[in-house]
Coordinates of C-alpha atoms in Angstrom, one line a residue:
M294 CA -4.6 -4.6 -34.6
P295 CA -5.3 -4.6 -30.8
F296 CA -4.1 -7.6 -28.8
R297 CA -7.3 -9.5 -27.8
Y298 CA -8.0 -12.0 -25.1
F299 CA -8.8 -15.6 -26.0
V300 CA -11.9 -17.1 -24.4
F301 CA -10.6 -19.0 -21.4
F302 CA -11.0 -22.7 -21.8
P303 CA -13.4 -24.8 -19.7
A304 CA -10.8 -26.8 -17.9
V305 CA -9.5 -23.8 -16.0
L306 CA -12.9 -22.4 -15.5
M307 CA -13.8 -25.6 -13.6
V308 CA -10.8 -25.0 -11.4
L309 CA -11.9 -21.5 -10.7
S310 CA -15.6 -21.9 -10.7
T311 CA -17.4 -21.4 -7.4
T312 CA -20.8 -22.5 -8.5
L313 CA -20.3 -26.1 -9.4
S314 CA -19.9 -27.4 -5.8
A315 CA -23.1 -28.5 -4.1
E316 CA -21.7 -27.6 -0.7
V317 CA -21.9 -24.2 0.9
R318 CA -18.5 -22.5 0.7
L319 CA -16.9 -19.3 1.8
P320 CA -13.8 -17.5 0.8
R321 CA -10.7 -18.6 2.7
F322 CA -10.5 -15.4 4.8
F323 CA -13.6 -16.7 6.6
S324 CA -11.6 -19.2 8.6
N325 CA -10.6 -20.2 12.2
H326 CA -8.9 -17.3 14.0
M327 CA -10.5 -14.7 11.8
I328 CA -11.5 -11.2 13.0
L329 CA -14.6 -9.2 12.2
Q330 CA -14.9 -5.4 12.4
Q331 CA -16.7 -4.5 15.7
Q332 CA -20.1 -2.8 16.0
V333 CA -21.0 -2.9 12.3
S334 CA -22.9 -5.2 10.0
N335 CA -20.1 -7.2 8.3
A336 CA -20.6 -8.7 4.9
V337 CA -20.4 -12.5 4.9
W338 CA -20.6 -14.3 1.5
G339 CA -19.9 -17.4 -0.4
W340 CA -21.4 -20.0 -2.8
A341 CA -24.1 -22.7 -2.7
D342 CA -26.6 -24.3 -5.1
P343 CA -28.9 -21.8 -6.7
G344 CA -31.9 -21.2 -4.4
E345 CA -30.3 -23.0 -1.5
S346 CA -31.0 -21.5 1.9
V347 CA -27.9 -20.5 3.9
E348 CA -28.0 -19.6 7.6
V349 CA -25.3 -17.9 9.6
K350 CA -25.5 -18.2 13.4
A351 CA -23.1 -16.3 15.6
S352 CA -22.2 -17.2 19.1
W353 CA -23.3 -13.8 20.3
G354 CA -26.9 -14.6 19.4
T355 CA -27.4 -13.2 15.9
I356 CA -28.9 -15.5 13.3
I357 CA -29.5 -14.4 9.7
S358 CA -30.3 -16.3 6.6
V359 CA -30.4 -15.8 2.8
K360 CA -31.0 -17.8 -0.3
A361 CA -28.3 -18.2 -3.0
S362 CA -29.0 -16.4 -6.2
A363 CA -29.5 -18.1 -9.6
N364 CA -25.7 -17.9 -10.1
G365 CA -25.0 -19.7 -6.8
K366 CA -23.8 -16.7 -4.9
W367 CA -25.0 -15.5 -1.5
K368 CA -24.2 -12.5 0.7
L369 CA -25.6 -11.3 4.0
F370 CA -24.7 -8.8 6.6
L371 CA -23.9 -10.0 10.1
K372 CA -24.1 -7.4 12.9
T373 CA -21.2 -7.6 15.5
P374 CA -21.1 -6.5 19.1
G375 CA -18.3 -4.7 20.7
H376 CA -14.8 -6.1 20.8
G377 CA -14.1 -9.6 22.2
T378 CA -12.7 -13.0 21.5
G379 CA -13.7 -16.7 21.8
H380 CA -16.6 -16.3 19.4
S381 CA -17.7 -18.7 16.7
L382 CA -19.8 -18.8 13.5
T383 CA -21.9 -21.7 12.2
I384 CA -22.8 -21.6 8.5
T385 CA -25.5 -24.1 7.5
G386 CA -26.9 -25.1 4.2
R387 CA -26.9 -28.7 2.9
N388 CA -23.7 -28.9 4.9
T389 CA -22.4 -27.2 8.0
I390 CA -19.2 -25.1 8.4
R391 CA -18.0 -24.1 11.9
I392 CA -15.5 -21.3 12.3
R393 CA -13.9 -21.2 15.7
D394 CA -11.8 -18.7 17.7
V395 CA -13.4 -15.7 16.0
A396 CA -12.3 -12.3 17.3
I397 CA -14.2 -9.0 17.0
G398 CA -12.2 -5.8 16.9
E399 CA -10.5 -3.5 14.4
V400 CA -9.6 -4.6 10.9
W401 CA -7.2 -2.8 8.5
L402 CA -6.2 -3.6 4.9
C403 CA -2.5 -3.1 4.1
V404 CA -1.9 -2.7 0.4
G405 CA 1.0 -1.9 -1.9
Q406 CA 4.1 -3.1 -3.8
S407 CA 7.3 -4.7 -2.6
N408 CA 8.1 -2.4 0.3
M409 CA 4.7 -3.1 1.7
G410 CA 5.4 -6.8 1.2
W411 CA 8.9 -6.6 2.7
S412 CA 8.8 -9.0 5.7
M413 CA 9.4 -8.2 9.3
G414 CA 11.9 -11.0 9.6
N415 CA 14.1 -9.4 7.0
S416 CA 14.0 -6.0 8.7
F417 CA 16.1 -4.2 11.3
E418 CA 15.2 -5.1 14.9
A419 CA 13.5 -8.4 13.8
E420 CA 15.3 -10.2 16.7
K421 CA 13.2 -8.1 19.1
E422 CA 10.1 -10.0 17.9
D423 CA 11.5 -13.5 18.4
N424 CA 9.3 -14.2 21.4
V425 CA 6.2 -12.3 20.4
N426 CA 2.9 -13.9 21.5
L427 CA -0.2 -11.7 20.8
P428 CA -3.2 -14.0 20.4
N429 CA -5.5 -11.0 20.0
Y430 CA -3.5 -9.7 17.1
R431 CA -4.6 -11.6 13.9
I432 CA -2.8 -11.7 10.5
F433 CA -4.1 -12.7 7.1
R434 CA -1.4 -12.8 4.4
S435 CA -1.9 -14.3 0.9
A436 CA 0.3 -15.0 -2.1
R437 CA 0.8 -12.6 -5.0
E438 CA -1.8 -13.0 -7.7
H439 CA -3.0 -11.2 -10.8
W440 CA -5.6 -11.9 -13.4
H441 CA -7.0 -10.4 -16.6
E442 CA -10.6 -10.6 -15.3
P443 CA -12.0 -10.1 -11.8
L444 CA -11.5 -13.1 -9.6
E445 CA -14.3 -14.2 -7.3
E446 CA -11.9 -16.2 -5.1
N447 CA -8.1 -16.3 -4.8
R448 CA -6.3 -19.5 -5.6
D449 CA -3.9 -19.5 -2.7
R450 CA -5.1 -22.4 -0.7
L451 CA -2.6 -21.9 2.1
S452 CA -3.8 -18.5 3.0
R453 CA -5.6 -18.2 6.3
W454 CA -5.9 -16.2 9.5
K455 CA -3.2 -16.7 12.0
R456 CA -2.6 -15.5 15.5
C457 CA 0.5 -13.4 16.0
D458 CA 3.4 -15.6 17.0
P459 CA 7.1 -15.5 16.1
K460 CA 6.5 -17.4 12.8
S461 CA 3.5 -15.5 11.6
A462 CA 5.1 -12.2 12.6
A463 CA 8.4 -12.9 10.8
E464 CA 6.6 -13.6 7.4
T465 CA 4.3 -10.6 7.6
S466 CA 4.9 -7.2 6.0
A467 CA 7.0 -5.2 8.4
V468 CA 5.1 -2.0 7.9
A469 CA 1.8 -3.8 8.4
Y470 CA 3.1 -5.8 11.4
Y471 CA 4.4 -2.8 13.4
F472 CA 1.3 -0.8 12.5
G473 CA -1.1 -3.5 13.7
K474 CA 0.9 -4.5 16.8
K475 CA 1.0 -0.9 18.0
L476 CA -2.7 -0.5 17.5
Q477 CA -3.5 -3.7 19.3
Q478 CA -1.4 -2.8 22.3
E479 CA -2.6 0.8 22.5
L480 CA -6.3 0.2 21.9
G481 CA -6.4 -3.0 24.0
V482 CA -8.8 -4.7 21.6
P483 CA -8.3 -7.4 19.0
V484 CA -6.8 -6.1 15.8
G485 CA -6.5 -7.8 12.4
I486 CA -4.4 -6.8 9.4
I487 CA -5.0 -8.2 5.9
Q488 CA -1.8 -8.0 3.7
R489 CA -2.2 -7.7 0.0
A490 CA 1.1 -6.8 -1.6
F491 CA 2.6 -7.4 -5.1
A492 CA 6.2 -6.4 -6.1
G493 CA 6.9 -4.0 -8.9
T494 CA 3.3 -3.0 -9.6
P495 CA 2.2 0.4 -10.9
I496 CA -0.9 2.1 -9.5
V497 CA -2.8 1.5 -12.8
G498 CA -2.7 -2.2 -11.9
W499 CA -4.6 -1.5 -8.6
M500 CA -7.6 0.1 -10.2
P501 CA -10.3 -1.3 -12.6
L502 CA -9.8 -0.3 -16.2
E503 CA -13.2 1.5 -16.5
I504 CA -12.2 4.3 -14.1
Q505 CA -8.9 4.9 -16.0
K506 CA -10.0 4.6 -19.6
D507 CA -10.1 8.4 -20.1
D508 CA -6.6 8.9 -18.7
A509 CA -4.1 9.6 -21.5
R510 CA -1.0 8.2 -19.7
T511 CA -2.9 5.1 -18.7
R512 CA -4.0 4.5 -22.3
T513 CA -0.4 5.0 -23.5
H514 CA 0.9 2.5 -20.8
K515 CA -1.8 0.0 -21.9
E516 CA -1.1 0.4 -25.6
R517 CA 2.7 0.0 -25.1
I518 CA 2.2 -3.3 -23.4
E519 CA -0.3 -4.5 -26.1
T520 CA 2.1 -3.5 -28.9
F521 CA 5.0 -5.3 -27.2
A522 CA 2.8 -8.4 -26.7
E523 CA 1.7 -8.4 -30.4
R524 CA 5.4 -8.2 -31.5
R525 CA 6.4 -11.1 -29.3
S526 CA 3.4 -13.1 -30.5
R527 CA 4.5 -12.6 -34.1
N528 CA 8.2 -13.1 -33.5
Q529 CA 8.4 -15.6 -30.6
G530 CA 5.1 -17.2 -30.8
E531 CA 4.2 -16.0 -27.4
T532 CA 0.4 -16.1 -27.2
Q533 CA -2.2 -16.0 -24.6
E534 CA -3.4 -19.5 -25.6
K535 CA 0.0 -20.9 -24.8
A536 CA 0.2 -19.0 -21.6
F537 CA -3.2 -20.4 -20.4
A538 CA -2.1 -23.9 -21.3
V539 CA 1.1 -23.6 -19.2
F540 CA -0.9 -22.0 -16.4
K541 CA -3.5 -24.8 -16.4
K542 CA -0.7 -27.4 -16.1
E543 CA 1.1 -25.5 -13.3
L544 CA -2.2 -24.9 -11.4
G545 CA -3.0 -28.5 -11.6
E546 CA 0.4 -29.4 -10.1
Y547 CA 0.0 -26.8 -7.4
N548 CA -3.4 -28.2 -6.4
S549 CA -2.1 -31.8 -6.5
R550 CA 0.7 -30.9 -4.1
I551 CA -1.7 -29.1 -1.7
D552 CA -4.1 -32.1 -1.9
A553 CA -1.1 -34.3 -0.9
G554 CA -0.5 -32.2 2.2
Q555 CA 2.6 -30.3 1.0
T556 CA 3.1 -26.7 1.9
M557 CA 6.7 -25.8 0.9
K558 CA 8.1 -25.1 -2.5
N559 CA 11.6 -25.5 -1.0
A560 CA 13.3 -25.1 2.3
L561 CA 12.5 -21.3 2.4
K562 CA 9.4 -20.7 0.3
S563 CA 5.9 -21.8 0.7
L564 CA 3.9 -23.2 -2.2
A565 CA 2.1 -20.5 -4.1
P566 CA -0.3 -20.6 -7.1
P567 CA 1.3 -20.0 -10.5
I568 CA 1.1 -16.6 -12.2
I569 CA 1.4 -15.6 -15.8
T570 CA 4.3 -13.3 -16.7
R571 CA 4.0 -13.2 -20.5
P572 CA 2.3 -11.9 -22.6
G573 CA 2.3 -8.6 -20.8
T574 CA -1.5 -8.2 -21.3
L575 CA -1.9 -11.0 -18.8
G576 CA 1.0 -9.7 -16.6
H577 CA 1.2 -7.6 -13.4
Q578 CA 2.0 -4.4 -15.2
Y579 CA -1.2 -4.3 -17.2
P580 CA -4.0 -1.9 -16.0
A581 CA -6.5 -3.6 -13.6
N582 CA -4.8 -7.0 -13.4
I583 CA -3.6 -6.5 -9.8
F584 CA -7.0 -5.1 -8.8
N585 CA -8.7 -8.1 -10.3
A586 CA -6.9 -10.6 -8.0
M587 CA -5.8 -8.6 -5.0
I588 CA -8.6 -6.2 -4.3
Y589 CA -11.7 -7.5 -6.1
P590 CA -12.0 -10.8 -4.1
I591 CA -11.6 -9.2 -0.7
R592 CA -14.4 -6.6 -1.2
P593 CA -16.6 -6.0 0.8
Y594 CA -15.0 -7.5 3.9
G595 CA -15.6 -5.3 6.9
I596 CA -12.6 -3.0 7.4
R597 CA -11.9 0.2 9.4
G598 CA -9.5 1.6 6.9
I599 CA -6.5 1.1 4.6
I600 CA -2.8 1.8 4.7
W601 CA -1.1 2.1 1.3
Y602 CA 2.6 1.8 0.4
Q603 CA 3.1 2.1 -3.3
G604 CA 4.7 4.7 -5.6
E605 CA 8.2 3.6 -6.5
R606 CA 7.0 2.0 -9.7
N607 CA 5.3 5.3 -10.6
S608 CA 8.4 7.4 -10.1
K609 CA 10.6 6.5 -13.1
D610 CA 10.5 10.1 -14.3
A611 CA 9.2 13.5 -13.1
A612 CA 6.1 13.5 -15.4
Q613 CA 5.1 10.1 -14.3
A614 CA 5.7 11.0 -10.6
F615 CA 3.6 14.2 -10.9
H616 CA 0.8 12.3 -12.5
Y617 CA 0.5 10.2 -9.4
H618 CA -1.3 13.1 -7.7
G619 CA -4.5 12.5 -9.7
Q620 CA -4.1 8.7 -9.8
L621 CA -3.8 8.3 -6.0
A622 CA -6.8 10.5 -5.4
K623 CA -8.8 8.6 -8.0
L624 CA -7.9 5.2 -6.4
I625 CA -8.9 6.4 -3.0
G626 CA -12.2 7.7 -4.3
Y627 CA -13.0 4.4 -6.1
Y628 CA -12.0 2.2 -3.2
R629 CA -14.2 4.1 -0.8
A630 CA -17.2 4.3 -3.0
S631 CA -17.2 0.7 -4.2
W632 CA -16.5 -0.7 -0.7
H633 CA -19.3 1.4 0.8
K634 CA -21.7 0.3 -2.0
L635 CA -20.8 -3.4 -1.9
S636 CA -21.0 -3.5 1.9
G637 CA -24.5 -2.3 1.9
G638 CA -23.3 1.0 3.3
H639 CA -21.8 -0.6 6.4
V640 CA -18.2 0.3 5.5
A641 CA -17.9 4.1 5.8
K642 CA -18.0 5.9 2.5
D643 CA -15.0 8.0 3.7
F644 CA -13.1 5.4 5.6
P645 CA -9.5 6.3 6.7
F646 CA -6.9 6.0 4.0
Q647 CA -3.3 6.4 5.0
F648 CA -0.3 6.3 2.6
T649 CA 3.5 6.2 2.9
Q650 CA 5.5 9.0 1.4
L651 CA 8.5 7.5 -0.4
P652 CA 11.6 7.1 1.7
S653 CA 15.2 8.2 0.8
W654 CA 17.1 6.4 -2.0
N655 CA 20.1 7.1 -4.1
P656 CA 23.3 9.0 -3.1
P657 CA 22.8 11.6 -0.4
Q658 CA 21.7 15.1 -1.4
A659 CA 24.6 17.3 -2.4
K660 CA 22.8 20.1 -4.3
P661 CA 20.4 22.7 -2.7
V662 CA 17.6 21.4 -5.0
E663 CA 17.8 18.4 -7.3
E664 CA 16.0 18.9 -10.6
L665 CA 14.6 16.3 -13.0
E666 CA 16.7 13.5 -11.6
A667 CA 14.8 13.8 -8.3
T668 CA 11.8 11.9 -9.4
W669 CA 10.9 10.7 -5.9
A670 CA 10.8 14.3 -4.6
V671 CA 8.1 14.9 -7.2
N672 CA 6.2 11.8 -6.1
R673 CA 6.5 13.0 -2.5
E674 CA 5.0 16.3 -3.5
A675 CA 2.1 14.5 -5.3
M676 CA 1.3 12.6 -2.1
R677 CA 1.6 15.7 0.1
L678 CA -1.0 17.4 -2.1
V679 CA -3.3 14.4 -1.9
A680 CA -3.1 14.5 1.9
N681 CA -4.0 18.2 1.9
E682 CA -6.9 17.8 -0.6
V683 CA -8.6 14.5 0.1
P684 CA -10.6 14.3 3.3
N685 CA -9.8 11.7 6.0
T686 CA -6.4 10.8 4.5
A687 CA -3.0 10.9 6.3
M688 CA 0.6 10.5 5.1
A689 CA 3.4 8.8 7.0
I690 CA 6.6 10.7 6.4
S691 CA 9.6 8.5 5.8
I692 CA 12.5 10.5 4.4
D693 CA 14.6 9.6 7.4
T694 CA 14.2 6.0 6.5
G695 CA 15.5 4.2 3.3
D696 CA 18.8 3.3 2.0
A697 CA 21.3 4.9 -0.4
I698 CA 21.7 1.7 -2.4
A699 CA 18.9 -0.8 -1.7
L700 CA 15.5 -0.2 -3.2
H701 CA 14.1 -2.3 -0.3
P702 CA 15.4 -0.7 2.9
K703 CA 15.2 -2.6 6.2
N704 CA 14.2 0.3 8.4
K705 CA 10.5 -0.3 8.1
K706 CA 9.6 -0.1 11.8
P707 CA 9.4 3.7 12.0
I708 CA 7.0 3.7 9.1
G709 CA 4.7 1.2 10.6
L710 CA 4.7 3.0 13.9
R711 CA 4.0 6.4 12.3
H712 CA 1.0 4.9 10.5
A713 CA -0.2 3.5 13.9
Y714 CA 0.2 6.9 15.6
L715 CA -1.7 8.6 12.7
A716 CA -4.6 6.1 13.1
L717 CA -4.6 6.4 16.9
Q718 CA -4.9 10.2 16.6
K719 CA -7.1 10.6 13.6
T720 CA -9.3 7.5 13.6
Y721 CA -9.4 6.6 17.3
G722 CA -9.3 10.1 18.8
K723 CA -6.2 9.7 21.0
K724 CA -4.9 13.1 22.1
I725 CA -1.3 12.5 20.9
P726 CA 1.0 14.1 18.4
A727 CA 1.2 11.9 15.3
E728 CA 2.8 13.8 12.5
G729 CA 5.6 16.3 11.9
P730 CA 5.6 20.0 11.3
R731 CA 3.5 21.2 8.4
L732 CA 4.0 24.4 6.6
K733 CA 1.1 26.8 7.4
G734 CA 2.1 30.0 5.6
Q735 CA 5.0 32.3 4.6
E736 CA 5.8 36.0 4.9
F737 CA 8.4 38.0 3.0
Q738 CA 10.6 40.4 5.1
G739 CA 13.4 41.9 3.1
N740 CA 16.0 39.3 2.3
Q741 CA 14.2 36.7 4.5
I742 CA 11.2 34.4 4.2
I743 CA 9.4 33.6 7.4
L744 CA 7.9 30.1 7.4
E745 CA 5.1 29.4 9.9
F746 CA 4.4 25.8 10.9
E747 CA 1.6 23.9 12.5
S748 CA 1.6 20.4 14.0
I749 CA 4.6 21.4 16.0
G750 CA 3.8 19.4 19.1
S751 CA 5.9 20.9 22.0
G752 CA 8.2 22.7 19.6
L753 CA 10.4 22.5 16.5
M754 CA 13.8 20.9 16.6
T755 CA 16.6 19.6 14.4
G756 CA 17.2 15.9 13.9
R757 CA 20.7 16.1 15.4
L758 CA 23.0 18.7 16.9
G759 CA 23.7 21.7 14.6
K760 CA 21.8 24.0 12.3
L761 CA 19.1 23.0 9.9
N762 CA 20.7 22.5 6.5
A763 CA 18.1 21.0 4.2
F764 CA 16.5 24.3 3.1
A765 CA 17.1 26.0 -0.2
I766 CA 16.1 29.5 -1.3
T767 CA 15.9 31.3 -4.6
G768 CA 15.0 34.7 -6.2
K769 CA 13.2 35.3 -9.5
N770 CA 16.1 33.8 -11.5
R771 CA 15.2 30.4 -10.0
K772 CA 18.8 29.6 -9.1
W773 CA 18.7 27.7 -5.8
H774 CA 21.2 28.3 -3.0
W775 CA 21.6 26.6 0.4
A776 CA 19.7 28.6 3.0
K777 CA 20.5 29.6 6.5
A778 CA 17.5 28.4 8.5
E779 CA 16.9 29.4 12.1
I780 CA 14.1 28.1 14.4
K781 CA 12.3 30.7 16.3
G782 CA 9.3 29.3 18.2
N783 CA 6.9 27.9 15.6
I784 CA 8.6 29.8 12.7
I785 CA 11.7 29.2 10.7
I786 CA 13.6 32.2 9.2
V787 CA 15.2 31.4 5.9
S788 CA 17.7 33.5 4.1
A789 CA 20.9 33.4 2.0
E790 CA 23.5 36.0 1.2
K791 CA 23.3 35.4 -2.5
V792 CA 19.6 35.9 -2.6
P793 CA 18.8 39.5 -1.6
K794 CA 15.2 39.3 -2.8
P795 CA 13.9 35.7 -2.2
V796 CA 10.7 34.4 -3.8
A797 CA 10.6 30.7 -2.9
V798 CA 11.8 28.0 -0.5
R799 CA 12.2 24.3 -0.9
Y800 CA 12.9 21.8 1.8
A801 CA 14.6 18.4 1.4
W802 CA 14.0 18.5 -2.3
A803 CA 16.1 15.5 -3.4
M804 CA 16.0 11.8 -3.9
N805 CA 17.9 11.2 -0.6
P806 CA 17.8 14.1 1.8
S807 CA 18.2 11.7 4.8
Q808 CA 21.7 12.8 5.7
R809 CA 20.9 16.5 6.0
N810 CA 20.0 17.9 9.4
L811 CA 16.2 17.6 9.0
L812 CA 13.3 19.3 10.7
Y813 CA 11.3 17.5 13.4
N814 CA 9.0 18.4 16.2
K815 CA 10.1 17.6 19.7
E816 CA 8.0 14.4 19.7
G817 CA 10.3 13.0 17.0
F818 CA 8.1 13.3 13.9
P819 CA 9.8 14.6 10.7
A820 CA 8.5 17.3 8.4
S821 CA 7.5 16.4 4.8
P822 CA 9.6 17.8 2.0
F823 CA 7.7 20.8 0.6
R824 CA 8.0 23.8 -1.8
T825 CA 6.4 27.2 -1.7
D826 CA 6.6 27.8 -5.4
D827 CA 4.2 26.5 -8.0
W828 CA 6.6 26.3 -10.9
P829 CA 6.4 23.4 -13.4
L830 CA 8.4 20.4 -12.2
F831 CA 9.1 19.2 -15.8
E832 CA 8.6 20.5 -19.3
V833 CA 6.0 18.7 -21.4
G834 CA 7.7 17.1 -24.4
A835 CA 11.2 17.7 -23.1
Q836 CA 13.7 14.8 -22.9
T837 CA 12.9 12.4 -20.1
V838 CA 15.3 11.9 -17.2
T839 CA 14.8 8.6 -15.5
V840 CA 15.9 7.7 -12.0
N841 CA 19.1 5.6 -11.9
K842 CA 19.6 2.5 -9.7
P843 CA 22.8 2.9 -7.8
P844 CA 25.4 0.1 -8.3
K845 CA 25.7 -2.2 -5.3
P846 CA 29.3 -2.5 -4.0
D847 CA 30.7 -5.9 -3.2
A848 CA 29.9 -7.1 0.3
Y849 CA 27.5 -4.2 0.8
K850 CA 25.8 -4.3 4.2
A851 CA 22.9 -2.0 5.0
V852 CA 22.9 -0.1 8.3
D853 CA 20.1 1.8 9.9
W854 CA 20.2 5.6 10.2
V855 CA 20.1 7.6 13.4
R856 CA 16.8 9.5 13.9
P857 CA 15.1 11.1 16.9
L858 CA 13.1 8.9 19.2
M859 CA 9.4 9.2 18.6
R860 CA 7.6 10.3 21.8
P861 CA 3.9 10.7 21.0

């Protein structure tokens, strides 16, 4: 019998309802210090009494009005001029709301799981940002939330736009922070980032259920959670009804503390709204539950594009990691189409979407090619294919970042900067190198395979002194051997004594190839792992090999890795 949702009780509906208030209201990301996307009609929306007239007046002279619908919702589209600061908005209905210090510039949404959420203050080189003061760089960060139905408004009452200063910078996603900071400095216009990150979340959680219902693996994932929830309901009495009761109590306590002026849960953590962890049908692993709370409420805020850092949770085994190829493409397509539609066509239907290829993790590579145990290599291949197949996407390569032990590496700055360089080149038209060498083609010559590359900048180079040593080569027997790899202009000649008739090459095909001598261009951008074969990466129905979490030695201390300096 399927696990069914209970009807949510009125007491909590009153807390969440946006139509009971007689006053005009807006979501919290319409606040002082906010930023609007420049030179486009931005969606502005909120709630009021049914039929109430709402007027939005902008300091640059635009005035637009609308009437709230029968359900108390209203939305209008406010045209913005070119970039600038010092603007304001006045929203008038039966009451008046004034929003001050509004900037106009470039807005990016930064989405993902824990490594997207990993803060700048906990990353390498954080001390270099101790005195940062960038008033034209705006940051919106909100607490983690999920819900079993789409949320009209987030519950985090402390979330708001902030100017970039040492405190707001330290608590912000490191990848998002360095990305946005670089854009702001290079473009010379106000830049805003919206951070929406939730640890340990699978990609199925970031999409609505209706677009995944025909996916067999998603159905299996969903049914597994439902079966487990049913069993715990029978054996432990763990029901949705009880979970809602606890949630109602905790939400009331949270709101009371906020009403009393409190902001901190303890000396280190800010207050955050409660979340439900059990039963799993209400949790953060269930399909659509993250989308409902982290993406649904923010649409259709005016954005230029999205950067995405998620995939670890979808790389437990090779089959799951390979399936990510179709899932990521589906997510990109849905986000673009729905944002474009809900924004009245003002957010581009093919807006830029950049994603982070998974970094290195686990013991350093020792075999020419790792097999089923190299699940992250399979996920990297899935992302590489998406970058090649889906228009207006880009991938930040990160195999020279990561950590052999920690799942949350501290070397996030190179990833953020690489995303920024990609955006500067591909979205803003800067004539700069922004990515590493990409395989263009191959040619067989006797016992050699000649690999031709594009995106080579001013030339190919190794990451450190010495020969390239991350290439592997094989013949028809599919036994991989370390390859001799020589750089000759924009080609690399690959061979091995034990492979007289080679048929395929793989590069950096391992969980953690970071300590090999990797391939870069002379501008300091690394090449993605790749393969020239199209052989199956796993056998359907075969025994699953899952990735292992390395044991953490006592007194373990992470250190950064040496990599070439980026010189775009």
